[in-house]
Amino acid sequence: MTYWTNKVVMITGASSGIGKGVALEVAARGARIGLLARREELLKELAGEIEARNSKAVAATADVRDAQAVRAAADRFRNELGPIDVLIANAGIGTSDHAVELAPEHAAKVIGINMLGAVNSVAAVVPEMVERGQGRLAAISSLAAYRGLPKSAAYCASKAALSSYFESVRIDLRNTGVDVTIVHPGFIKTALTAGREAKMPYLMELDDAVKKIVAAIEKGKKTYAFPWQLATIVRASMLMPTSLYDWIVHRNSFRE
Ligand SMILES: NC(=O)c1ccc[n+]([C@@H]2O[C@H](COP(=O)([O-])OP(=O)(O)OC[C@H]3O[C@@H](n4cnc5c(N)ncnc54)[C@H](OP(=O)(O)O)[C@@H]3O)[C@@H](O)[C@H]2O)c1
């Protein structure tokens, strides 16, 4: 028996990268998985891969910006797999726009997916979790949530909002049996970081990152930032005078 045995886990952004990796990992540890993303073919392929390993998975196509579609997907998972024990709100997109070129529609898209998409996902599961008196909400935020970074205004804003939102949710849900884990990863090798020429400090292999994320959820951590080297630098930067922070970070863009 593991923490994941017979748990029903809903994962948004499950068609690739971290979401797919976490789905395979927790399925291997005995969970039944509700897979949500927009690319149907990839989700079906992944569901097949999980079923071939003797676990159960259901694929539901939805855009996390569509609250009704997310709720319908969660209903399908509940009907076919059982009550949802863990939500992993992972769906997200990256950006690399200089502030001068950042179109408001693009910023709205990033915030719509990365932040409001997670709100839609929580809304689709939390009333039932509270009613049952058990459940865990996990958010895949980012170390980019802590301070602004160059060419990342929309992304940093979306992740800062996401982390604050989940922190508030955690406080509201105190004593309900439903807890929250906010994960702040650094750079991980996925489609989101592929093709970037800029130097990404402490860039991690996907498998290593997946194991750390799964362990943090399993241990019931309230927040978890990794890799520790970059997390320490980011935390130290929060104590830095603003002008020094701006000078250092301006010289070290992580995006072209
Ligand atoms: N890679 C990193 O270095 C890194 C670091 C910190 C945090 N993160 C965060 O980790 C999460 C996963 O990213 P990743 O690196 O694994 O990138 P990825 O491989 O590009 O995965 C992103 C996932 O989000 C889904 N998605 C995007 N827009 C969606 C929408 N509107 N509705 C539903 N699903 C949507 C994608 O599926 P479809 O396109 O099929 O919909 C895909 O499954 C993101 O929130 C990202 O911000 C990544």
Short mmCIF file of C-alpha atoms and ligand atoms in Angstrom, two decimals:
data_model
loop_
_atom_site.label_atom_id
_atom_site.label_comp_id
_atom_site.label_asym_id
_atom_site.label_seq_id
_atom_site.Cartn_x
_atom_site.Cartn_y
_atom_site.Cartn_z
CA MET A 1 0.00 0.00 0.00
CA THR A 2 1.21 3.52 -0.82
CA TYR A 3 -0.37 6.93 -0.22
CA TRP A 4 -1.66 6.71 -3.79
CA THR A 5 -3.25 3.23 -3.63
CA ASN A 6 -6.86 3.47 -4.86
CA LYS A 7 -6.83 7.28 -4.74
CA VAL A 8 -8.62 9.10 -7.58
CA VAL A 9 -6.35 11.84 -8.92
CA MET A 10 -7.49 14.52 -11.37
CA ILE A 11 -4.61 16.11 -13.29
CA THR A 12 -5.00 19.15 -15.56
CA GLY A 13 -2.45 19.61 -18.32
CA ALA A 14 -1.92 15.86 -18.38
CA SER A 15 -1.12 15.54 -22.10
CA SER A 16 2.59 16.36 -21.81
CA GLY A 17 5.51 17.33 -19.58
CA ILE A 18 5.02 17.46 -15.81
CA GLY A 19 1.33 16.50 -15.92
CA LYS A 20 1.99 13.41 -18.01
CA GLY A 21 5.01 12.45 -15.88
CA VAL A 22 3.06 12.80 -12.63
CA ALA A 23 0.14 10.81 -14.11
CA LEU A 24 2.41 7.89 -15.00
CA GLU A 25 4.19 8.03 -11.63
CA VAL A 26 1.08 8.06 -9.42
CA ALA A 27 -0.66 5.46 -11.61
CA ALA A 28 2.35 3.20 -11.07
CA ARG A 29 1.87 3.74 -7.31
CA GLY A 30 -1.75 2.55 -7.47
CA ALA A 31 -3.86 5.65 -8.22
CA ARG A 32 -6.72 5.91 -10.71
CA ILE A 33 -6.26 8.96 -12.91
CA GLY A 34 -8.57 11.54 -14.50
CA LEU A 35 -6.58 13.12 -17.33
CA LEU A 36 -7.59 16.58 -18.57
CA ALA A 37 -6.09 18.70 -21.38
CA ARG A 38 -7.05 19.93 -24.87
CA ARG A 39 -5.11 17.49 -27.10
CA GLU A 40 -7.36 14.45 -27.27
CA GLU A 41 -4.98 12.13 -29.14
CA LEU A 42 -2.21 12.58 -26.56
CA LEU A 43 -4.61 12.03 -23.66
CA LYS A 44 -6.02 8.85 -25.22
CA GLU A 45 -2.52 7.55 -25.86
CA LEU A 46 -1.55 8.23 -22.23
CA ALA A 47 -4.75 6.61 -20.90
CA GLY A 48 -3.90 3.54 -23.01
CA GLU A 49 -0.35 3.50 -21.64
CA ILE A 50 -1.65 3.65 -18.04
CA GLU A 51 -4.28 0.94 -18.65
CA ALA A 52 -1.61 -1.27 -20.26
CA ARG A 53 0.23 -1.09 -16.92
CA ASN A 54 -2.88 -2.35 -15.11
CA SER A 55 -3.99 0.99 -13.67
CA LYS A 56 -7.16 2.85 -14.55
CA ALA A 57 -7.33 6.18 -16.41
CA VAL A 58 -10.08 8.27 -18.01
CA ALA A 59 -9.27 10.97 -20.57
CA ALA A 60 -11.49 14.07 -20.85
CA THR A 61 -10.78 16.88 -23.27
CA ALA A 62 -11.36 20.38 -21.93
CA ASP A 63 -9.91 23.86 -21.96
CA VAL A 64 -9.32 24.88 -18.34
CA ARG A 65 -10.62 28.39 -19.19
CA ASP A 66 -14.08 26.86 -19.71
CA ALA A 67 -15.51 26.33 -16.19
CA GLN A 68 -18.45 24.22 -17.45
CA ALA A 69 -16.19 21.94 -19.49
CA VAL A 70 -13.88 21.43 -16.48
CA ARG A 71 -16.87 20.62 -14.26
CA ALA A 72 -18.18 18.14 -16.88
CA ALA A 73 -14.76 16.47 -16.99
CA ALA A 74 -14.66 16.24 -13.17
CA ASP A 75 -18.18 14.72 -13.20
CA ARG A 76 -16.99 12.11 -15.70
CA PHE A 77 -14.01 11.24 -13.51
CA ARG A 78 -16.30 10.91 -10.46
CA ASN A 79 -18.76 8.71 -12.36
CA GLU A 80 -16.14 6.43 -13.90
CA LEU A 81 -13.46 6.39 -11.18
CA GLY A 82 -15.12 7.46 -7.92
CA PRO A 83 -14.86 10.57 -5.70
CA ILE A 84 -11.82 12.73 -6.47
CA ASP A 85 -9.21 12.55 -3.69
CA VAL A 86 -6.47 14.72 -5.19
CA LEU A 87 -6.56 17.56 -7.73
CA ILE A 88 -3.27 18.49 -9.39
CA ALA A 89 -3.83 21.88 -11.05
CA ASN A 90 -0.92 21.83 -13.46
CA ALA A 91 -2.16 23.17 -16.84
CA GLY A 92 -0.13 26.17 -17.89
CA ILE A 93 1.63 28.01 -20.68
CA GLY A 94 4.85 30.05 -20.75
CA THR A 95 5.63 33.44 -22.26
CA SER A 96 8.64 35.41 -23.37
CA ASP A 97 7.40 38.89 -24.15
CA HIS A 98 9.21 42.11 -23.39
CA ALA A 99 6.82 44.45 -21.55
CA VAL A 100 6.74 46.82 -24.55
CA GLU A 101 5.55 44.03 -26.85
CA LEU A 102 3.18 42.30 -24.42
CA ALA A 103 -0.31 42.44 -25.97
CA PRO A 104 -3.09 42.69 -23.35
CA GLU A 105 -4.92 39.80 -25.08
CA HIS A 106 -1.85 37.61 -24.64
CA ALA A 107 -1.51 38.54 -20.97
CA ALA A 108 -5.22 37.72 -20.54
CA LYS A 109 -4.64 34.31 -22.15
CA VAL A 110 -1.71 33.49 -19.85
CA ILE A 111 -3.59 34.57 -16.73
CA GLY A 112 -6.76 32.85 -18.02
CA ILE A 113 -5.03 29.50 -18.37
CA ASN A 114 -2.42 29.58 -15.58
CA MET A 115 -4.54 31.21 -12.90
CA LEU A 116 -8.26 31.21 -13.71
CA GLY A 117 -7.96 27.70 -15.16
CA ALA A 118 -6.84 26.53 -11.72
CA VAL A 119 -9.75 28.39 -10.10
CA ASN A 120 -12.13 26.52 -12.45
CA SER A 121 -10.47 23.23 -11.53
CA VAL A 122 -10.74 23.85 -7.79
CA ALA A 123 -14.40 24.90 -8.17
CA ALA A 124 -15.12 21.60 -9.92
CA VAL A 125 -13.85 19.48 -7.02
CA VAL A 126 -13.78 21.41 -3.74
CA PRO A 127 -17.46 21.37 -2.66
CA GLU A 128 -17.52 17.57 -2.92
CA MET A 129 -14.17 17.26 -1.08
CA VAL A 130 -15.43 19.45 1.77
CA GLU A 131 -18.64 17.44 1.94
CA ARG A 132 -16.63 14.23 2.24
CA GLY A 133 -14.26 15.87 4.74
CA GLN A 134 -11.16 14.83 2.81
CA GLY A 135 -9.07 15.77 -0.18
CA ARG A 136 -5.92 17.50 -1.38
CA LEU A 137 -5.53 20.36 -3.82
CA ALA A 138 -2.07 20.66 -5.37
CA ALA A 139 -1.00 23.59 -7.53
CA ILE A 140 1.97 23.58 -9.88
CA SER A 141 3.07 27.19 -9.52
CA SER A 142 6.67 28.28 -10.17
CA LEU A 143 9.71 29.91 -8.57
CA ALA A 144 8.69 32.75 -10.93
CA ALA A 145 5.84 33.44 -8.48
CA TYR A 146 8.21 35.02 -5.92
CA ARG A 147 9.51 38.08 -7.83
CA GLY A 148 9.25 39.64 -11.29
CA LEU A 149 11.62 38.34 -13.98
CA PRO A 150 12.65 39.84 -17.33
CA LYS A 151 10.33 39.16 -20.31
CA SER A 152 7.96 37.30 -18.02
CA ALA A 153 5.48 39.92 -16.82
CA ALA A 154 2.37 37.90 -17.64
CA TYR A 155 3.86 34.58 -16.53
CA CYS A 156 5.18 35.92 -13.20
CA ALA A 157 1.88 37.69 -12.54
CA SER A 158 -0.09 34.51 -13.29
CA LYS A 159 2.05 32.39 -10.98
CA ALA A 160 2.14 34.96 -8.15
CA ALA A 161 -1.67 35.13 -8.36
CA LEU A 162 -1.91 31.34 -8.47
CA SER A 163 0.21 30.91 -5.33
CA SER A 164 -1.70 33.60 -3.42
CA TYR A 165 -5.01 32.12 -4.49
CA PHE A 166 -4.06 28.65 -3.22
CA GLU A 167 -2.70 30.09 0.02
CA SER A 168 -6.05 31.79 0.66
CA VAL A 169 -7.89 28.60 -0.26
CA ARG A 170 -5.74 26.69 2.23
CA ILE A 171 -6.67 29.09 5.02
CA ASP A 172 -10.38 28.96 4.12
CA LEU A 173 -10.30 25.16 4.13
CA ARG A 174 -8.59 24.85 7.52
CA ASN A 175 -10.33 22.18 9.63
CA THR A 176 -12.38 20.85 6.68
CA GLY A 177 -10.14 17.84 6.03
CA VAL A 178 -9.10 19.33 2.67
CA ASP A 179 -5.50 20.52 2.46
CA VAL A 180 -3.39 22.36 -0.11
CA THR A 181 0.12 21.82 -1.51
CA ILE A 182 1.68 24.64 -3.53
CA VAL A 183 4.66 23.49 -5.60
CA HIS A 184 7.19 26.04 -6.88
CA PRO A 185 9.48 24.34 -9.41
CA GLY A 186 12.53 25.88 -11.06
CA PHE A 187 13.50 25.03 -14.64
CA ILE A 188 12.49 21.55 -15.86
CA LYS A 189 13.13 19.98 -19.27
CA THR A 190 9.68 19.99 -20.92
CA ALA A 191 8.10 21.50 -24.05
CA LEU A 192 7.73 24.73 -22.05
CA THR A 193 11.49 25.24 -21.74
CA ALA A 194 12.56 23.43 -24.96
CA GLY A 195 14.31 25.49 -27.60
CA ARG A 196 15.28 28.31 -25.23
CA GLU A 197 18.84 29.41 -25.79
CA ALA A 198 19.05 31.49 -22.63
CA LYS A 199 20.88 29.88 -19.73
CA MET A 200 18.51 28.18 -17.28
CA PRO A 201 20.29 27.63 -13.95
CA TYR A 202 19.89 24.20 -12.31
CA LEU A 203 17.74 22.92 -15.23
CA MET A 204 16.28 19.58 -14.09
CA GLU A 205 15.43 16.33 -15.83
CA LEU A 206 11.67 15.72 -15.97
CA ASP A 207 11.83 12.37 -14.14
CA ASP A 208 13.70 13.87 -11.18
CA ALA A 209 11.25 16.76 -10.96
CA VAL A 210 8.23 14.44 -11.13
CA LYS A 211 9.53 12.36 -8.22
CA LYS A 212 10.03 15.50 -6.11
CA ILE A 213 6.53 16.81 -6.90
CA VAL A 214 4.89 13.46 -6.13
CA ALA A 215 6.83 13.18 -2.83
CA ALA A 216 5.82 16.72 -1.78
CA ILE A 217 2.12 15.95 -2.35
CA GLU A 218 2.43 12.58 -0.64
CA LYS A 219 4.08 14.12 2.44
CA GLY A 220 1.33 16.73 2.62
CA LYS A 221 3.74 19.68 2.34
CA LYS A 222 1.99 23.03 2.41
CA THR A 223 4.52 24.56 0.03
CA TYR A 224 7.51 23.07 -1.70
CA ALA A 225 10.14 24.90 -3.78
CA PHE A 226 12.88 23.14 -5.74
CA PRO A 227 15.65 22.61 -6.76
CA TRP A 228 16.96 23.78 -3.41
CA GLN A 229 19.87 25.74 -4.90
CA LEU A 230 17.63 27.96 -7.04
CA ALA A 231 14.92 28.10 -4.37
CA THR A 232 17.53 29.43 -1.90
CA ILE A 233 18.69 32.08 -4.38
CA VAL A 234 15.10 33.14 -5.07
CA ARG A 235 14.27 33.35 -1.34
CA ALA A 236 17.44 35.36 -0.70
CA SER A 237 16.46 37.72 -3.53
CA MET A 238 13.29 38.57 -1.62
CA LEU A 239 15.43 40.18 1.08
CA MET A 240 17.51 42.14 -1.44
CA PRO A 241 17.11 45.90 -1.92
CA THR A 242 14.96 46.47 -5.01
CA SER A 243 17.59 48.37 -6.97
CA LEU A 244 20.17 45.60 -6.43
CA TYR A 245 17.60 42.95 -7.43
CA ASP A 246 16.72 44.85 -10.64
CA TRP A 247 20.41 45.28 -11.55
CA ILE A 248 21.25 41.59 -11.08
CA VAL A 249 18.16 40.16 -12.75
CA HIS A 250 18.29 42.54 -15.72
CA ARG A 251 21.76 41.14 -16.53
CA ASN A 252 20.55 37.51 -16.24
CA SER A 253 17.50 37.06 -18.46
CA PHE A 254 16.33 33.43 -18.66
CA ARG A 255 14.54 34.13 -21.90
CA GLU A 256 15.90 35.31 -25.27
N1 LIG B 1 8.95 23.31 -17.28
C1 LIG B 1 9.31 24.18 -16.34
O1 LIG B 1 10.48 24.59 -16.28
C2 LIG B 1 8.31 24.67 -15.35
C3 LIG B 1 8.80 25.37 -14.24
C4 LIG B 1 7.90 25.84 -13.29
C5 LIG B 1 6.54 25.62 -13.45
N2 LIG B 1 6.09 24.95 -14.55
C6 LIG B 1 4.65 24.77 -14.68
O2 LIG B 1 4.36 23.42 -14.86
C7 LIG B 1 3.12 23.28 -15.55
C8 LIG B 1 3.27 22.25 -16.65
O3 LIG B 1 4.17 22.73 -17.61
P1 LIG B 1 5.18 21.80 -18.44
O4 LIG B 1 6.52 22.32 -18.22
O5 LIG B 1 4.89 20.38 -18.18
O6 LIG B 1 4.80 22.21 -19.93
P2 LIG B 1 4.04 21.43 -21.10
O7 LIG B 1 4.71 20.16 -21.41
O8 LIG B 1 3.88 22.44 -22.19
O9 LIG B 1 2.62 21.09 -20.47
C9 LIG B 1 1.60 22.02 -20.33
C10 LIG B 1 0.30 21.26 -20.17
O10 LIG B 1 -0.76 22.22 -19.94
C11 LIG B 1 -1.83 21.91 -20.83
N3 LIG B 1 -2.58 23.10 -21.17
C12 LIG B 1 -2.12 24.27 -21.68
N4 LIG B 1 -3.14 25.11 -21.92
C13 LIG B 1 -4.29 24.46 -21.53
C14 LIG B 1 -5.66 24.80 -21.54
N5 LIG B 1 -6.08 25.99 -21.98
N6 LIG B 1 -6.54 23.89 -21.07
C15 LIG B 1 -6.13 22.68 -20.63
N7 LIG B 1 -4.85 22.30 -20.60
C16 LIG B 1 -3.93 23.19 -21.05
C17 LIG B 1 -1.17 21.30 -22.05
O11 LIG B 1 -2.09 20.44 -22.72
P3 LIG B 1 -2.88 20.78 -24.07
O12 LIG B 1 -2.02 21.66 -24.90
O13 LIG B 1 -3.14 19.44 -24.65
O14 LIG B 1 -4.14 21.45 -23.62
C18 LIG B 1 -0.07 20.46 -21.41
O15 LIG B 1 -0.58 19.22 -21.02
C19 LIG B 1 2.75 24.68 -16.03
O16 LIG B 1 1.78 25.25 -15.19
C20 LIG B 1 4.06 25.43 -15.92
O17 LIG B 1 3.87 26.82 -15.73
C21 LIG B 1 6.94 24.47 -15.49
#
